[in-house]
XYZ file of C-alpha atoms in Angstrom:
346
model
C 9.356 -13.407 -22.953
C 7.824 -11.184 -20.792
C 4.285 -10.634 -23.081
C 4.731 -14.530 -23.019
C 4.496 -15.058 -19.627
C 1.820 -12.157 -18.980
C -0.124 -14.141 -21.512
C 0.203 -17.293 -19.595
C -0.667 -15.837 -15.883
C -4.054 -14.205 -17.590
C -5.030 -17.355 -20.027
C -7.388 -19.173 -17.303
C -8.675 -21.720 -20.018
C -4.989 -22.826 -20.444
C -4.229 -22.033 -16.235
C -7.325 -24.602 -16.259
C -6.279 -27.102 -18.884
C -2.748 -27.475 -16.985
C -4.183 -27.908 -13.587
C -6.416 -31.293 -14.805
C -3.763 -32.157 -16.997
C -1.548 -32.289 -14.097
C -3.823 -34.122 -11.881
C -4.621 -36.678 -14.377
C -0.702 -37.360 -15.024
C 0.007 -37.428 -11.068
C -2.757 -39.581 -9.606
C -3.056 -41.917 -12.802
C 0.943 -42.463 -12.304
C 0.938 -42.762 -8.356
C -1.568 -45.503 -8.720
C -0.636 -47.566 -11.682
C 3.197 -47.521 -10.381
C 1.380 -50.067 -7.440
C -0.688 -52.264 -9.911
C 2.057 -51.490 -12.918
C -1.095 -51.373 -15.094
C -1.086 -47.675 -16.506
C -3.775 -48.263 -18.942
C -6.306 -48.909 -16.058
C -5.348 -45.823 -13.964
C -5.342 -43.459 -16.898
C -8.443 -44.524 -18.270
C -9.947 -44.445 -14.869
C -8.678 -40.744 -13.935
C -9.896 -39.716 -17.639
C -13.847 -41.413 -17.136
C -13.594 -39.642 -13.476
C -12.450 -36.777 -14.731
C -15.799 -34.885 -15.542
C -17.431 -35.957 -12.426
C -14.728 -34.441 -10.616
C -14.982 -31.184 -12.546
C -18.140 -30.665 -12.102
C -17.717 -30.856 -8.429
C -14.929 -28.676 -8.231
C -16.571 -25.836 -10.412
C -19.828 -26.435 -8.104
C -17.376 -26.074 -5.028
C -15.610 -22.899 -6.265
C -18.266 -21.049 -8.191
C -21.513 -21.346 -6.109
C -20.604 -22.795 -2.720
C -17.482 -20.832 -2.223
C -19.036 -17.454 -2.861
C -22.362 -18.057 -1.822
C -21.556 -19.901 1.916
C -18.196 -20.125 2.468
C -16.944 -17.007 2.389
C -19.881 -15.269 3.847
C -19.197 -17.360 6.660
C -22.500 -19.920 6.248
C -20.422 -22.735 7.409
C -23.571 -24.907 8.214
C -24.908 -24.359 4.938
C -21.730 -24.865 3.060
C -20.898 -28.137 4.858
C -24.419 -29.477 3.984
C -24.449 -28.611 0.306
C -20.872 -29.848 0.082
C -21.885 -33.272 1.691
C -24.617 -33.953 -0.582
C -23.512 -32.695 -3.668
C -20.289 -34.878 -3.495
C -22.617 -37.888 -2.483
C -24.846 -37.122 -6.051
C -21.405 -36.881 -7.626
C -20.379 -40.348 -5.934
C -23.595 -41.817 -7.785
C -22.267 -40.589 -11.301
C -19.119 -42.017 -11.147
C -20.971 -45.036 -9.579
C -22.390 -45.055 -13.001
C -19.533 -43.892 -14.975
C -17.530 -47.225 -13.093
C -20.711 -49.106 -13.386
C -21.191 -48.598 -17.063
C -18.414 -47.895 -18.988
C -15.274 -48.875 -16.922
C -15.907 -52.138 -15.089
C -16.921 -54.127 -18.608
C -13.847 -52.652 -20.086
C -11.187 -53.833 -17.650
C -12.948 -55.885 -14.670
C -16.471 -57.581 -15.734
C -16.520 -59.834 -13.224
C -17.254 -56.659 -10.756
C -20.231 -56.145 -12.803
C -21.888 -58.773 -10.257
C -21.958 -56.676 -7.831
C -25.393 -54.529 -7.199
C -25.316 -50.611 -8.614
C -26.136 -48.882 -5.183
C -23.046 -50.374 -3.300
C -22.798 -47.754 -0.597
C -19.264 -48.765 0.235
C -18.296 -48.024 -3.229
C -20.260 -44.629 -4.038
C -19.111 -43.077 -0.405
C -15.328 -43.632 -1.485
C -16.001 -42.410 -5.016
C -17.118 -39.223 -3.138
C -14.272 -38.986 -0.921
C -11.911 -39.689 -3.515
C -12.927 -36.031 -5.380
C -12.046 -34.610 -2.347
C -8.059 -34.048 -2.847
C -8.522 -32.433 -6.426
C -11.153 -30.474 -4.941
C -9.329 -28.996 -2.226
C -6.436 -28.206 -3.992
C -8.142 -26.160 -6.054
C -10.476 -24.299 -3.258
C -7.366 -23.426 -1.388
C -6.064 -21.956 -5.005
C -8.832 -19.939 -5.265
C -8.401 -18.367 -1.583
C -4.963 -17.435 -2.497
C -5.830 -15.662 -5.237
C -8.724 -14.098 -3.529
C -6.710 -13.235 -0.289
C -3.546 -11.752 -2.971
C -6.561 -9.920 -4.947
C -8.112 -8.483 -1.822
C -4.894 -7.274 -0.603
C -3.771 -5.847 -3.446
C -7.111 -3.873 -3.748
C -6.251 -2.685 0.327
C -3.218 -1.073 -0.956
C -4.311 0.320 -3.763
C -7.381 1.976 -1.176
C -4.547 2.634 1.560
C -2.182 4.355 -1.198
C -5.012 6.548 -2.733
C -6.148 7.540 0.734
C -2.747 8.516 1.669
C -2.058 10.215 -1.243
C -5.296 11.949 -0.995
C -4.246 13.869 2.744
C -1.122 14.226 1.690
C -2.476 16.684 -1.228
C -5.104 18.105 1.320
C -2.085 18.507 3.750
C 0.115 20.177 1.099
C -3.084 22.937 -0.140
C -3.611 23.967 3.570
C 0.276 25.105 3.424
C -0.665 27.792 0.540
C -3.228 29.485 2.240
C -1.082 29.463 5.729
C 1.867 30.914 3.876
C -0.113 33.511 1.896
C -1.486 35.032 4.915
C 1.623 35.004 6.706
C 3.502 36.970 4.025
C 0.665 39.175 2.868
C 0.767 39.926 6.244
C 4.537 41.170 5.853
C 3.656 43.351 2.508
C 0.617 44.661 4.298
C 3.229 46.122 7.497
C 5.308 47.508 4.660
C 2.599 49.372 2.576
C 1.235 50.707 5.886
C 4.963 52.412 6.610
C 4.686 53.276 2.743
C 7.900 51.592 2.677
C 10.789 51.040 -0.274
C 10.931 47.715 0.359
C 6.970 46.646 -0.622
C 8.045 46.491 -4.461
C 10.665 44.102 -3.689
C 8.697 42.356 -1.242
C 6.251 41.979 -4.136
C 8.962 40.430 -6.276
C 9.780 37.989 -3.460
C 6.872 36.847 -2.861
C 6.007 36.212 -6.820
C 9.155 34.128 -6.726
C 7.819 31.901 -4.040
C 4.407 32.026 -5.156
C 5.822 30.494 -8.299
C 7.968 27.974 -6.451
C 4.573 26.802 -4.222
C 2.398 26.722 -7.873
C 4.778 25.150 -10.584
C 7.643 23.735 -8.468
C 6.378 21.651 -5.765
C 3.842 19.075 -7.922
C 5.853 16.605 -7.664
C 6.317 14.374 -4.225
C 10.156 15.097 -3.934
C 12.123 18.194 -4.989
C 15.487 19.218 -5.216
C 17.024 20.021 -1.971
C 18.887 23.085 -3.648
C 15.570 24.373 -4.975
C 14.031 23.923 -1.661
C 16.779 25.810 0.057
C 16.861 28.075 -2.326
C 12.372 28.728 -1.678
C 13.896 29.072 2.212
C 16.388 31.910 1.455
C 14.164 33.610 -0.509
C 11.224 33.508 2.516
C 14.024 34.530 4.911
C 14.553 37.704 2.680
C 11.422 38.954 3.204
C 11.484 38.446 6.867
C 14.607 40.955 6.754
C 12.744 42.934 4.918
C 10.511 42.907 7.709
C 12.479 43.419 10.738
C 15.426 44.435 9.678
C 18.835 45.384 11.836
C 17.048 44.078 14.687
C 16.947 40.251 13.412
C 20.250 38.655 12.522
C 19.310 35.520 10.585
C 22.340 32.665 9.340
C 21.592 29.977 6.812
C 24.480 27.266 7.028
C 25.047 24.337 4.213
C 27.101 22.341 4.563
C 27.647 18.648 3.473
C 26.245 17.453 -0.089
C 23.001 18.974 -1.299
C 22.876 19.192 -4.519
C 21.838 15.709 -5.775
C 19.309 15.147 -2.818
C 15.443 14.901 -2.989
C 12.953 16.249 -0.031
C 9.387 16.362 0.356
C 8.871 19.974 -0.896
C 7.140 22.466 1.695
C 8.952 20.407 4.429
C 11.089 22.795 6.074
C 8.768 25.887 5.341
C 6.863 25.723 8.474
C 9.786 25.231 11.030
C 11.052 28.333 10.075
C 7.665 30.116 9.680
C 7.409 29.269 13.456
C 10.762 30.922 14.039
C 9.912 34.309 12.887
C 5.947 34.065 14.262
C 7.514 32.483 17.560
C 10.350 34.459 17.693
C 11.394 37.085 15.988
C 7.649 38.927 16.498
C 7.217 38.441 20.145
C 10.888 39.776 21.123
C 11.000 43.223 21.105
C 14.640 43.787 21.566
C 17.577 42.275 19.013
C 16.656 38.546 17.566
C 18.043 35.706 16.074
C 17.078 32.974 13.452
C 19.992 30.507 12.962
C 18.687 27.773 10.101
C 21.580 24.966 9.428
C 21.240 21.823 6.848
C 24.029 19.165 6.459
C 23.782 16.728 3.815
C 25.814 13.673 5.482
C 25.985 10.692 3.049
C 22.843 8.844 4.140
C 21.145 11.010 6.632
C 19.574 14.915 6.203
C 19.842 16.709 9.557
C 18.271 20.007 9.603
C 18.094 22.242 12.603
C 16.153 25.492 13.360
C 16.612 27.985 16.294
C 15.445 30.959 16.713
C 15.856 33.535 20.350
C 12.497 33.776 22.418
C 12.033 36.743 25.160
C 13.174 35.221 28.603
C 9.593 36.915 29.816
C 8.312 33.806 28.032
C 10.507 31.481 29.708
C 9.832 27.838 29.175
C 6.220 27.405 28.436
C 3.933 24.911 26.457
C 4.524 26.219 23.227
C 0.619 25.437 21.373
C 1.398 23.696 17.979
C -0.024 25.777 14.989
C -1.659 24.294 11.775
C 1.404 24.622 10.413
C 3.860 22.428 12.450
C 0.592 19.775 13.162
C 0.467 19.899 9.288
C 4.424 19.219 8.832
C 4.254 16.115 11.292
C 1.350 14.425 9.780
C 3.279 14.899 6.378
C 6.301 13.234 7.714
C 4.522 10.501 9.298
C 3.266 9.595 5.594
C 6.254 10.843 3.963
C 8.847 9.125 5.824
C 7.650 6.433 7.927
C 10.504 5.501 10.339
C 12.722 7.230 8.448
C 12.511 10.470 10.747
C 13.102 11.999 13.670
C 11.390 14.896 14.698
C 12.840 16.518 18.202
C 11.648 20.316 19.392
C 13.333 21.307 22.234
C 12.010 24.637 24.107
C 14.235 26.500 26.254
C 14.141 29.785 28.611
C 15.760 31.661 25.475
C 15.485 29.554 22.705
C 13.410 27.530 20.553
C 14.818 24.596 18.910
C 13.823 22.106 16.185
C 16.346 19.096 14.854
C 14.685 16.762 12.207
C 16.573 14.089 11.094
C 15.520 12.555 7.597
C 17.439 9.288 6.978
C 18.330 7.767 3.662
């Protein structure tokens, strides 16, 4: 059935045949239910019916493309004018010649240019002809639109795979970064580091090509960057990850939540020289996400204008596309601590 109908919406010849078929049946009806003489009307609609064609084809194939929708109104009104008056002529002559001595001889008396007669012939194309112009703008205004989306989609999805390659290069340097502090205190900890960041460099490469992710694999790409912060800094950075709620059948946007707690430890964690804190929770509530991350911030700092790396400019763009009034983004800075709630709604 379906084939069926896909073969009927793309058949024009038969999209076509219907559409004069119908018009015939209507108008040749309407009329001879007034004179109750069917034979008349239906042989009249069928003797007008090429005229009218040919005007209508005229109409949608050269003046609609050509003036009309290129906005030559002038032009398109004068060529439309005149070429339904040469069409009035020809079913002047198709009245004239063929259906007046079938039906009505006696109207044969009258002469072949009777103005009154070929001006109405014009006019009366103009229903069929109308119809089918404002047909064809449909389609063209559902085609055009359909191509806008197509462009708008491709474009989006376009920045959204620009937005997610600037997140490798950010992260890279930011943990090579880490390994590079180790290996310069000839530390134990490099090897694992080394393993760590293999782990996530396989998550970033293999995981994430999809546009969603599993939440739990996501979470589980967080704990494993969080490990190699401690390795890091260790006793003097206390760091809690909290789950609660549902997780485990939810999808994210993967790479989300990576540069909100990025910021933590390059915000935090780096620029306090004392003990430090990192406190990352996620609660899966049945049709809402809400993830929050605080981290402690030397009071020297106090509240200032926190400026907005690549990284968090990067995640906000990617929400905009990603979830488009779905989200709620709120960062709250305060004399000791940084906070950042995003809301992600079902």
């Amino acid at each position: 059935m379906k084939q069926r109908l896909h073969w009927l919406f793309g058949n024009h010849i038969l999209q076509h045949t219907i559409f004069w078929a119908a018009h015939v049946v209507f108008y040749a009806t309407l009329w001879g239910s007034f004179e109750e003489n069917y034979v008349y009307t239906f042989s009249e609609e069928l003797m007008f019916l090429p005229g009218k064609m040919a005007f209508t084809y005229f109409t949608l194939y050269f003046l609609l493309p050509r003036y009309l929708l290129p906005g030559r109104y002038s032009a398109f009104f004068l060529w439309f004018v005149g070429a339904s008056f040469l069409t009035g002529i020809f079913q002047r002559y198709v009245s004239y010649g063929f259906l007046y001595p079938m039906f009505y001889p006696e109207w044969m008396n009258a002469p072949f240019f009777y103005w009154a007669k070929i001006v109405k012939l014009s006019v009366m194309m103009y229903p069929v002809t109308f119809v089918a112009v404002a047909i064809k703008l449909l389609k063209y205004w559902y085609v055009n639109q359909q191509a806008q989306q197509v462009l708008t989609q491709e474009k989006l999805q376009a920045e959204l795979k620009f937005l997610k390659t600037q997140i490798h290069p950010h992260f890279l340097f930011n943990t090579l970064n880490n390994l590079y502090a180790l290996t310069l205190k000839k530390s134990d900890k490099a090897p694992e580091m080394v393993l760590k960041l293999s782990e996530l460099i396989n998550y970033m490469l293999y995981e994430c090509t999809s546009d969603e992710v599993s939440l739990s694999k996501e979470i589980k790409f967080i704990q494993n960057y969080i490990d190699v912060e401690k390795m890091r800094y260790g006793d003097k950075l206390d760091i809690e990850l909290r789950i609660t709620g549902e997780v485990s059948d939810r999808k994210i946007a993967p790479l989300i939540l990576l540069p909100f707690v990025e910021n933590c430890f390059k915000h935090g964690a780096s620029e306090t020289l004392q003990q430090s804190w990192v406190k990352v929770s996620i609660d899966g509530q049945p049709h809402v996400l809400i993830i929050k991350v605080e981290n402690s911030k030397s009071p020297e700092n106090g509240i200032t204008t926190r400026k907005e790396g690549i990284g968090i400019q990067n995640v906000k763009r990617r929400l905009d596309l990603l979830y488009p009034e779905k989200h709620t983004l709120k960062i709250l800075n305060g004399e000791e601590t940084f906070l950042i709630v995003l809301t992600l709604n079902s």
